[in-house]
Amino acid sequence: MKNTFQKITLLLFVFPLLTGCWDQKLIVDQEVMNGVSFDLQDEKVKSTIVVLNIIPKGTGIFDFQNQITSATGYSIEETYRELRTYYTGPLSASKSRIVLFGESFAKKNLNSYLDFFYRIPDPYLGSKVAIVKGAEASDIFSLEEIGTNPIALGLYEIIDASESNSIVPKGTLNTLFTYFNEPGKDFILPVLEQINGNIRVSGAGLISNNAYSGKMLPIKDCPLLLLLMDDYGELTDLESYLNDEKKLNNQFSYRVKKSKRKLDIKKDASGKPMVNIHLDLKVIIHQYPRTEKISSKQIKKLEETISRDLTKRSQSLMKKTQKANSDVLGIGRKIKETDPIAWKALDWRKTYPSIPINTKVDVTIEKTGILK
Amino acid sequence: MLTNKNLFFLIIQAQIGIGILGLPYILYNHVQQDGWMSLLIAGVLAQGIIIILVALSRSSPKETFYELNHRLLGNFLAKIVNILYVLYFISFSMLLMILVTDVINTWILHQTPRWAIILMLLIATSYIAKEQIVTISRAFLFFSFLFIVLIFLLILVYPQDIHFGRLQPVGSNSFTDIVKASPDAFVSLIGFELILFIMPYIKNPKTSLKVLSFANLFSLTLYIFLFITCVISFSGVQFSLIHEPLLYLFRGMSFQFVERIDIIFLSFWIVPISTTLVIQLFNASLGVQNIFSFQRKKSVYILAIILLCLGLFPISFSMKESLSSIMIYLNIIFVFIFPALLLIIAKLKGIKG
Amino acid sequence: MAESKNEFLSFDLTRNLKIIEDKMKQTADLKRRKLTFHGKAIILLYLDTIADKESIELHIISPINKQKSESIENTLDTKQFSIMTTYQDISDSLAEGNTILIMEDCNIAYSITTLSDEKRAINESLNEKVTMGSHDGFVENASTNISLLRKRLRTPELKVEYQTYGTETNVEVAICYLESKVDPTVLHSIKSRLEKIKNEDLINSRQIQEALEDYPYSPFPQSLRTERPDRAAFNLLNGNTVIFLEHEPSALITPISFYSFLRSPEDYNSRWFVNFFYYSLRLLAFILSVTLPAFYIAVNAYHSAILPVSTFYTLKLSVLNVPFHPFVEAVMMQIVLELLKEASVRLPSAVAQTIGTVGAIVIGSAIVQTNFISNTMVVVIAITAVSSFVIPIGEMSTTIRLMSFPLIFLAAMFGFIGIAFGLMVYTTHLVKLTSAGIAYVEAPKIFQSFLNKQPKNGKGQDTNAHE
């Protein structure tokens, strides 16, 4: 009897649960945005989203279709509310692969705009972020597909590839959140460009104080910058000219196998920081203008050439970042960590463009490929 | 009887629970990157208290704390103290339940009403808490598998975008600030007071101090590891914004097969959180058994129903905040000050185990 | 008949016969045969249906007819017999298949063992097949079964105790154990538990199982029923007790640990890494069959955010036109599966194959084409079923398949959190269980059991099975 009573009470407790399934979000009902882009239009935000629809065509065969919609408003939330009305189910950003900014939008303080992604737990923070040059960001989406991939996924892949090619450091919405709030450290974002109906990563956009500075580094300089940042990808290839002669078929290229960066900050008499960067690279020759034996004497010479070339280039690179006022190396952060008192006395935004930065690159050639 | 292994897992499961989710945030907001020092201080404090508690429980290893009170304080006073302890455990459980439902509601189940989660939680925990302590400890041993998962996931953070420099400058906060933050850290180490109630069930009471110290060390190391991992992955302002850094840490990670580990992790982290509740229920039920001489099983059910009723009350944000700040002091009174007093009384009366 | 319960035989043959026939309720298969031995009338009584007539002819009738010796005892010396003095003994003995020999003017009777041994030949067990290892299996005869054990354990330590249960069934139960290995307290508790059902009429070994189990309401079997002598012998060596019920072709092993249910005797016959692999595989199968459907439902109904984008679309595509909630889908599919399984068990093997085909092809593919159940759900349930069939012991296999239902329900209610709570309760339940007073699920011993040398209670490496 007692047992029956217990069971009945248990059931009484369990039955109310049957009314439940409060939070159910069936996969069928979900509408997920794959790509988002933001542009600035008449001092309003224009958000465009891509939702990938899958159309089944019999067992195992399907087709996809991008449903692209835009809305303008004073805040992202406002545009989102409008965008929601276009779709059949609850719209969520849990599968967004890419976030694009139009050039003019990127020049705003991005941190305050993206709060939408960080404050609620739904959105996916692994999305890649990029700036679109030369056109509205939303135009990119109208391409529909890249290769065989739907546009949003294709863009993700493109940026992913450029990360492994050391054009931009690994970055997602999540790392952005970190850097937005990091004093004394700026970052770079990939810049996308549409050329003849194809999209490519055309360089790295320097971000200064959470906004795009408008300055972009071309692709050939990017790997070096990443080496200086000590944040390079799997394949880091660079080129130099033989004997510094810029002519046809006089370039040799090399792949960085190992890199060691030393960042020294000293203070001069007036308390202004002075930065010395020393880069120690181990490279293998990747391509050489002539198919011939490279003697060890020649190797010595090549090492000198590369070192000289890279030192010069890195010098000018640092100048560029200073011009853009984008402390991508995190020199300010380093000062903050090692010398907090000095950091407090500095107005970094004003100081950074004017501090002297010396770079020195030393290169050792370890191998010459499979040919000697 | 509880072997050393059983005791160890009981204690770490009692210590580690909901606290781990929010602890780095609280510490960081107080003392920034020096939070680990506060943790260390809290750990030393906890170690001191463990020594006191073990000494107290050893003074009569065959009795639970409630019975000990009767002998040391006389029946009337003991009854009051025991009731106070039961109330303390109830309010601790209450706070725990509020925090759990809060986290679940913000992170996973946004619409599920509080009572449903509390009901689930109470059914599961009272099912465990009604068992004997040996069974509980053996179940906890299995649940401890989740700690390995946690440590593994934390290690996976390291290949991500981290910056060790964020730990610097070391010691930028004044020593008093660091000490002031340690009670917040101490709350997360609470749980070892369980020793007072399970002494009669321990196989070799002599080694209990060592086991407890190891358990404490484990929890402390885990917390410090977690805190350091959080510091190096979040930048300053960002860290001070994130309520549950542990979950946010996992939110940013994604793998080939699973994109959102935070959801899976939090869902299953419910288990270690529940174990803390199980311990609270167990302690309280021993008290109820002692005061009203019910069966322990029955007292667990009664307590569960009381907690369910309490959980049905609407609780505002400010109430939650004030309850958690009161709880910090209650913890110190009930876990530290009172047992210390009792130990002095025991020594004065010259009771030996 | 109460008055004649302990009544002794009289010297009056006709009276004796009458009383015996009354005691046997005048049953039609009670045969009597009249012989003469040195001038005295001898009556043979036996139950036609269970006595071995050839043996009666050969060992009783022909020696008596030859009249080799003066005394009847010497004449019967080739055959095992015992002397009976009460009617009760005689009728009991008749019921057991013995032949009763009564002489004129004699108040004792001889009971001669003539039970016809209609046993099944020793065959391979159908339910616990192995690829490596012995192929003999228990039969419906306890003494044969014990002989199978004795062949493996040639030691005087192997002790067998017979007890008879039930007023009507009078069935023998044999308790076997190794005196040197068994824990006396455990043995004592087993015996006292069996003592409680002394008067119950035992037909199935389930009745013994129920008496032995500490938690009869638990869904998990707490004693292992095996048809394999090698498994029984192995467990005997570990100090467990093996119980046979006459007419039941299986042995009950108790106490037993949960991990033993995941073990097949051929594990111990393999190299250690093969052993380890298959054991891990079964653990995985256990976890999968309990959690997989629930996990799928939770992902489908709550946490699609955790899926990578390609999987998300694959899944979405497969459930796009299915009208049912995944919970309903899962329950429907589980029921279909159980129906198919049950149907094929009952039917002759040739027809069962047809059922398999019908199930796999017709129902499986048609149900997807008609959009009743999604492709993924069919896959999920199929994997669940296959993993549950991997478990070597049928009882456990069914249990764990059914254990997935509460989790499915919880997953449909709360998503992953429901599963976490469910598993928490499952684990506690498993940990709580004891088998004859010994813990059912011990803390995992990481490196011990997959080494073939010293397996302890069949336990082994365990990755916390239920978390």
PDB file of C-alpha atoms in Angstrom, chain A residues 2 6 10 13-14 16-17 19 21-23 25 94-95 97 117-126 156 170 172 174-175 177-183 231 333-334 336-338 340, chain B residues 105-113 115-116 119-120 123 161 163 165-170 172 233-238 241-242 248-249 251-254 259-260 262 295 301 305 308:
ATOM      1  CA  LYS A   2       2.702   2.358   1.031  1.00  0.00           C
ATOM      2  CA  GLN A   6       4.630   6.653  -3.116  1.00  0.00           C
ATOM      3  CA  LEU A  10       5.651  10.577  -7.743  1.00  0.00           C
ATOM      4  CA  PHE A  13       4.917  15.333  -9.471  1.00  0.00           C
ATOM      5  CA  VAL A  14       5.752  14.064 -12.911  1.00  0.00           C
ATOM      6  CA  PRO A  16       2.849  18.631 -14.554  1.00  0.00           C
ATOM      7  CA  LEU A  17       6.022  18.137 -16.529  1.00  0.00           C
ATOM      8  CA  THR A  19       2.709  20.171 -20.134  1.00  0.00           C
ATOM      9  CA  CYS A  21       8.623  21.306 -23.821  1.00  0.00           C
ATOM     10  CA  TRP A  22       8.790  25.014 -23.203  1.00  0.00           C
ATOM     11  CA  ASP A  23      11.968  25.641 -25.051  1.00  0.00           C
ATOM     12  CA  LYS A  25      13.094  24.590 -31.127  1.00  0.00           C
ATOM     13  CA  SER A  94      23.403  30.141 -34.366  1.00  0.00           C
ATOM     14  CA  LYS A  95      24.816  29.057 -37.705  1.00  0.00           C
ATOM     15  CA  ARG A  97      29.482  31.666 -40.819  1.00  0.00           C
ATOM     16  CA  PHE A 117      26.228  38.889 -30.954  1.00  0.00           C
ATOM     17  CA  TYR A 118      27.813  38.773 -27.533  1.00  0.00           C
ATOM     18  CA  ARG A 119      25.017  39.516 -25.116  1.00  0.00           C
ATOM     19  CA  ILE A 120      22.716  36.610 -25.927  1.00  0.00           C
ATOM     20  CA  PRO A 121      23.886  33.004 -25.886  1.00  0.00           C
ATOM     21  CA  ASP A 122      22.494  31.972 -29.280  1.00  0.00           C
ATOM     22  CA  PRO A 123      24.785  33.439 -31.928  1.00  0.00           C
ATOM     23  CA  TYR A 124      27.749  31.471 -33.096  1.00  0.00           C
ATOM     24  CA  LEU A 125      31.028  33.119 -32.220  1.00  0.00           C
ATOM     25  CA  GLY A 126      33.141  31.122 -34.621  1.00  0.00           C
ATOM     26  CA  TYR A 156      34.166  31.285 -44.616  1.00  0.00           C
ATOM     27  CA  LYS A 170      43.210  33.548 -37.081  1.00  0.00           C
ATOM     28  CA  THR A 172      36.557  35.050 -35.340  1.00  0.00           C
ATOM     29  CA  ASN A 174      35.095  35.637 -30.453  1.00  0.00           C
ATOM     30  CA  THR A 175      38.660  36.875 -30.822  1.00  0.00           C
ATOM     31  CA  PHE A 177      35.373  40.461 -28.672  1.00  0.00           C
ATOM     32  CA  THR A 178      38.649  39.930 -26.878  1.00  0.00           C
ATOM     33  CA  TYR A 179      40.567  42.532 -28.851  1.00  0.00           C
ATOM     34  CA  PHE A 180      37.808  45.110 -28.782  1.00  0.00           C
ATOM     35  CA  ASN A 181      38.297  45.348 -25.077  1.00  0.00           C
ATOM     36  CA  GLU A 182      42.024  45.007 -24.961  1.00  0.00           C
ATOM     37  CA  PRO A 183      43.769  48.316 -24.302  1.00  0.00           C
ATOM     38  CA  ASP A 231      50.843  35.089 -35.067  1.00  0.00           C
ATOM     39  CA  ARG A 333      49.723  46.003 -24.149  1.00  0.00           C
ATOM     40  CA  LYS A 334      53.250  44.930 -23.465  1.00  0.00           C
ATOM     41  CA  LYS A 336      50.844  47.956 -19.777  1.00  0.00           C
ATOM     42  CA  GLU A 337      51.860  44.554 -18.557  1.00  0.00           C
ATOM     43  CA  THR A 338      55.479  45.207 -17.828  1.00  0.00           C
ATOM     44  CA  PRO A 340      51.893  49.746 -15.579  1.00  0.00           C
TER      45      PRO A 340
ATOM     46  CA  ASN B 105      17.475  29.963 -17.908  1.00  0.00           C
ATOM     47  CA  THR B 106      19.994  32.351 -19.328  1.00  0.00           C
ATOM     48  CA  TRP B 107      22.099  29.840 -21.201  1.00  0.00           C
ATOM     49  CA  ILE B 108      19.957  26.959 -22.393  1.00  0.00           C
ATOM     50  CA  LEU B 109      16.307  26.763 -21.480  1.00  0.00           C
ATOM     51  CA  HIS B 110      15.090  30.319 -21.762  1.00  0.00           C
ATOM     52  CA  GLN B 111      11.403  29.671 -21.350  1.00  0.00           C
ATOM     53  CA  THR B 112      11.278  26.695 -19.065  1.00  0.00           C
ATOM     54  CA  PRO B 113       9.712  27.846 -15.812  1.00  0.00           C
ATOM     55  CA  TRP B 115       9.584  25.320 -10.904  1.00  0.00           C
ATOM     56  CA  ALA B 116      10.052  22.692 -13.595  1.00  0.00           C
ATOM     57  CA  LEU B 119      11.313  19.919  -9.582  1.00  0.00           C
ATOM     58  CA  MET B 120      13.652  17.940 -11.798  1.00  0.00           C
ATOM     59  CA  ILE B 123      13.593  14.595  -7.766  1.00  0.00           C
ATOM     60  CA  ASP B 161      44.185  32.637 -29.123  1.00  0.00           C
ATOM     61  CA  HIS B 163      48.114  35.678 -24.279  1.00  0.00           C
ATOM     62  CA  GLY B 165      51.048  38.405 -20.673  1.00  0.00           C
ATOM     63  CA  ARG B 166      47.571  39.143 -19.375  1.00  0.00           C
ATOM     64  CA  LEU B 167      48.629  37.657 -16.070  1.00  0.00           C
ATOM     65  CA  GLN B 168      50.975  40.596 -15.676  1.00  0.00           C
ATOM     66  CA  PRO B 169      51.499  42.821 -13.813  1.00  0.00           C
ATOM     67  CA  VAL B 170      51.565  40.479 -10.854  1.00  0.00           C
ATOM     68  CA  SER B 172      49.203  45.262  -8.912  1.00  0.00           C
ATOM     69  CA  SER B 233      41.996  34.103 -22.751  1.00  0.00           C
ATOM     70  CA  PHE B 234      39.907  37.160 -21.937  1.00  0.00           C
ATOM     71  CA  SER B 235      41.032  40.713 -22.248  1.00  0.00           C
ATOM     72  CA  GLY B 236      40.474  43.018 -19.285  1.00  0.00           C
ATOM     73  CA  VAL B 237      37.208  44.784 -20.015  1.00  0.00           C
ATOM     74  CA  GLN B 238      35.777  41.702 -21.643  1.00  0.00           C
ATOM     75  CA  LEU B 241      31.601  41.791 -18.481  1.00  0.00           C
ATOM     76  CA  ILE B 242      31.184  38.048 -18.581  1.00  0.00           C
ATOM     77  CA  TYR B 248      32.007  31.803 -22.348  1.00  0.00           C
ATOM     78  CA  LEU B 249      35.392  30.196 -22.661  1.00  0.00           C
ATOM     79  CA  ARG B 251      31.350  29.218 -26.218  1.00  0.00           C
ATOM     80  CA  GLY B 252      34.225  30.603 -28.189  1.00  0.00           C
ATOM     81  CA  MET B 253      35.648  27.194 -28.974  1.00  0.00           C
ATOM     82  CA  SER B 254      34.327  25.066 -31.761  1.00  0.00           C
ATOM     83  CA  GLU B 259      30.108  23.761 -32.515  1.00  0.00           C
ATOM     84  CA  ARG B 260      28.839  24.727 -29.120  1.00  0.00           C
ATOM     85  CA  ASP B 262      29.139  25.327 -23.748  1.00  0.00           C
ATOM     86  CA  GLN B 295      13.598   8.289   9.309  1.00  0.00           C
ATOM     87  CA  TYR B 301      11.539  13.914   1.191  1.00  0.00           C
ATOM     88  CA  ILE B 305       9.124  19.357  -0.500  1.00  0.00           C
ATOM     89  CA  LEU B 308      10.195  22.927  -3.748  1.00  0.00           C
TER      90      LEU B 308
END
